[in-house]
Amino acid sequence: MHTQKQSIEQLKNIPKVDFLLSHELFRDCNKSLLKNLISKNLQDLRTKIMQNALSPSQIQNTLASLPQTIKTHYDTLTSATLKPVVNASGVVIQTNLGRSVFAQKIIEEITPILTRYNTLEYDLQKGSRSSRYTHTNTLLQALFGAQEFLLVNNNASAVFLILQTFAKDMEVIISRGELVEIGGEFRIPEVMKSAGCILREVGSTNKTHLHDYIESINPKSALIMKAHQSNFTQIGFVKAVDIKEINALCKEKGLIDYYDLGSGYVQDLLNGEKPIAKGIKEPSLKEIFQNPPSLLSFSGDKLFGGPQVGIIAGKKELVDKLKANHLLRALRVDKLTLSVLQATLQAYLHNDYANIPTLHMLSLQPSELKEHAQEFLTTLQSNINNTFSFTLLPLDSLSGGGSLPNIRFESFGIGIRHKIICAMDLESRLRQEFSIITRIEKNYVICDMRTLLDGDKELIINALQNISQNPEDS
Ligand SMILES: *Cc1c(COP(=O)(O)O)cnc(C)c1O
C-alpha cells in the first residue's frame, strides 16, 4: 500500500478535462455530454486513488485506457434503444413490439406529406382553416357507413373522453363480467373513476341479464357501457346481453349506449378474401356497423392493422359533443397518425391487404406457412453447420394484443437445437446479441413463420452462423 503522499503524487498524473476533450477518439462526439462523462470518470478515479483502492500499475492501466473507456460509455449512452427486432414469436399483435407493422409502401406514400407542409387543417378550395378530422371521415364512412367519426390518441383515450363527456359525476352501468383489465394496468373501473364517473356494476361475473340493466337504471344513470372482454373468454354457464338489446333499452330510457370494442374484428372488411381464422364467433366491425350502438370505439393498431389511434364512431349529435370537449385538444392525433390511417383506409377500400401487414400475417393459411417453413428448413440446413439441428414443426400462433384469445392460428415453423448451447441460452443470445425474439417449446427454440417479415430469414441465418462460429461467446 502506498501512502497518502504517494496518492497525492498519483493524482498529478490525472489528465485535465480539456486535454481529454481534444482527444482524437472524441472528434465526432457531443462536447457537453462528453465533458460530463469525462468529469465523472476523472472524479471516480480520483476517489479511488484517495481511498488507496488502486495499485500504481492499476492506475497506469486505467489512465492508459481512459479515452477508450469513456468512448465506450459515450457510445452506450447515445445509441438508439428503439430499434427494429425480428419477431419470430408467432404473436402477430405484440404491444411490447410495437403492435401493427406499417408496410413499406405506406411509408413511401406518406413521406411527401411528412417532409413537406401539408393540408392538415387547411382547405385548398376555400383558402381557409379546416378540421384535421375531415381527411379520414369520408374514407371511414365509405368503409363503415353513415356515422360520424372522431379520432383520438388511442382507444384508452377514446374510453376516457366518452365517459368524461357524457357521464362525469353520473353513473355508468356495466356488467360485472366486463370490468376487464386490458394489460399495462389499463382497467375499465379505474378509467371510469379517473373520468369522474360512478361505477354501477350489474349482474355477476358469469351472467348478466337484460333485467339486471333495467333494475339498475335510476335518475343518476347516464350511460350503459359494454366492454369487449378482449383478452379472455368465458365458457360454460355464461350469459351476456347483446349490444343491440342494450341499444334498444337505452333508446327507451333516454340513456347513451357505448360499446368499447377493443380490437375490432375485421373479417368482413376483407371482402371475401381468405378467412383470418376458423372458429371466430364474434361479430365483425361491419356487422356491428349495420346496427350500430350510439357510440363505439376501437383501437387502430390491433386487428385493424393501422397506426396507434382510437377510432370513435357514433351519432352526429354525440360526436359533436365530444368534439366540443376541450379535453379533445389533449388527446388529438398528429399528422403522422392521420397520414398512416388515411393510407390504411385506402388499402382496405382497394383490397390491398399486402399493405396491411397485420391482416396479411393473420390470413396466412397453414399450407402456405408449411411451404415457407420447408423452404426455410432447406436453406438453414445448407447454410449452417451441423452444430445446429433443425426440425419442421406444426405450431399454434396467436393474434395477441388482447384480441381473439381463444383462436388457434395454425402455423408452421422451425425448431432449433444446438449441440452444446441449451434452448434457454440460445433464446437469450438470439435476443440480446441479434434482437431476434423467439419462444421455447419442448426444448426447441422456435421460429414461427407467421410473423417473419421480408429480410428476417437472412438475419436469422446470419445470427445462427455467427453463434455456430462462437458457441462459447455470451
Ligand atoms: C386494447 C383495449 C383498450 C385500450 O386500447 P389502446 O389502443 O391500448 O389504448 C381498451 N378497451 C379494450 C376492450 C381493449 O381491448
PDB file of C-alpha atoms and ligand atoms in Angstrom, residues 99 154-157 159 180 182 186 188 227-228 230 260-263 299 301-302 309 401-402, ligand 1:
ATOM      1  CA  ARG A  99     -48.296  -3.767 -32.343  1.00  0.00           C
ATOM      2  CA  ASN A 154     -55.599   5.627 -28.716  1.00  0.00           C
ATOM      3  CA  ASN A 155     -58.591   3.593 -27.607  1.00  0.00           C
ATOM      4  CA  ALA A 156     -57.842   4.250 -23.932  1.00  0.00           C
ATOM      5  CA  SER A 157     -58.229   7.977 -24.708  1.00  0.00           C
ATOM      6  CA  VAL A 159     -62.899   5.455 -23.447  1.00  0.00           C
ATOM      7  CA  VAL A 180     -61.686  -6.035 -17.529  1.00  0.00           C
ATOM      8  CA  ILE A 182     -56.524  -4.895 -20.736  1.00  0.00           C
ATOM      9  CA  PHE A 186     -55.488  -0.360 -18.027  1.00  0.00           C
ATOM     10  CA  ILE A 188     -62.049  -0.274 -17.028  1.00  0.00           C
ATOM     11  CA  ALA A 227     -66.662  -3.544 -22.940  1.00  0.00           C
ATOM     12  CA  HIS A 228     -65.258  -6.275 -25.109  1.00  0.00           C
ATOM     13  CA  SER A 230     -60.739  -8.841 -25.430  1.00  0.00           C
ATOM     14  CA  ASP A 260     -65.788  -0.337 -26.259  1.00  0.00           C
ATOM     15  CA  LEU A 261     -64.919  -2.878 -28.916  1.00  0.00           C
ATOM     16  CA  GLY A 262     -61.239  -3.112 -28.042  1.00  0.00           C
ATOM     17  CA  SER A 263     -59.609  -4.609 -31.069  1.00  0.00           C
ATOM     18  CA  SER A 299     -58.040   0.590 -31.452  1.00  0.00           C
ATOM     19  CA  ASP A 301     -53.354  -0.710 -34.249  1.00  0.00           C
ATOM     20  CA  LYS A 302     -54.747  -4.041 -33.068  1.00  0.00           C
ATOM     21  CA  VAL A 309     -55.261   5.680 -32.721  1.00  0.00           C
ATOM     22  CA  GLY A 401     -52.668  -7.655 -28.342  1.00  0.00           C
ATOM     23  CA  GLY A 402     -55.761  -8.601 -26.375  1.00  0.00           C
TER      24      GLY A 402
HETATM   25  C1  LIG B   1     -56.926  -2.675 -26.029  1.00  0.00           C
HETATM   26  C2  LIG B   1     -58.163  -2.215 -25.399  1.00  0.00           C
HETATM   27  C3  LIG B   1     -58.283  -0.910 -24.902  1.00  0.00           C
HETATM   28  C4  LIG B   1     -57.141   0.062 -24.932  1.00  0.00           C
HETATM   29  O1  LIG B   1     -56.794   0.359 -26.240  1.00  0.00           O
HETATM   30  P1  LIG B   1     -55.391   1.047 -26.571  1.00  0.00           P
HETATM   31  O2  LIG B   1     -55.389   1.096 -28.046  1.00  0.00           O
HETATM   32  O3  LIG B   1     -54.342   0.161 -25.992  1.00  0.00           O
HETATM   33  O4  LIG B   1     -55.400   2.384 -25.925  1.00  0.00           O
HETATM   34  C5  LIG B   1     -59.475  -0.526 -24.328  1.00  0.00           C
HETATM   35  N1  LIG B   1     -60.512  -1.384 -24.242  1.00  0.00           N
HETATM   36  C6  LIG B   1     -60.442  -2.650 -24.708  1.00  0.00           C
HETATM   37  C7  LIG B   1     -61.637  -3.555 -24.557  1.00  0.00           C
HETATM   38  C8  LIG B   1     -59.264  -3.115 -25.312  1.00  0.00           C
HETATM   39  O5  LIG B   1     -59.186  -4.373 -25.762  1.00  0.00           O
END
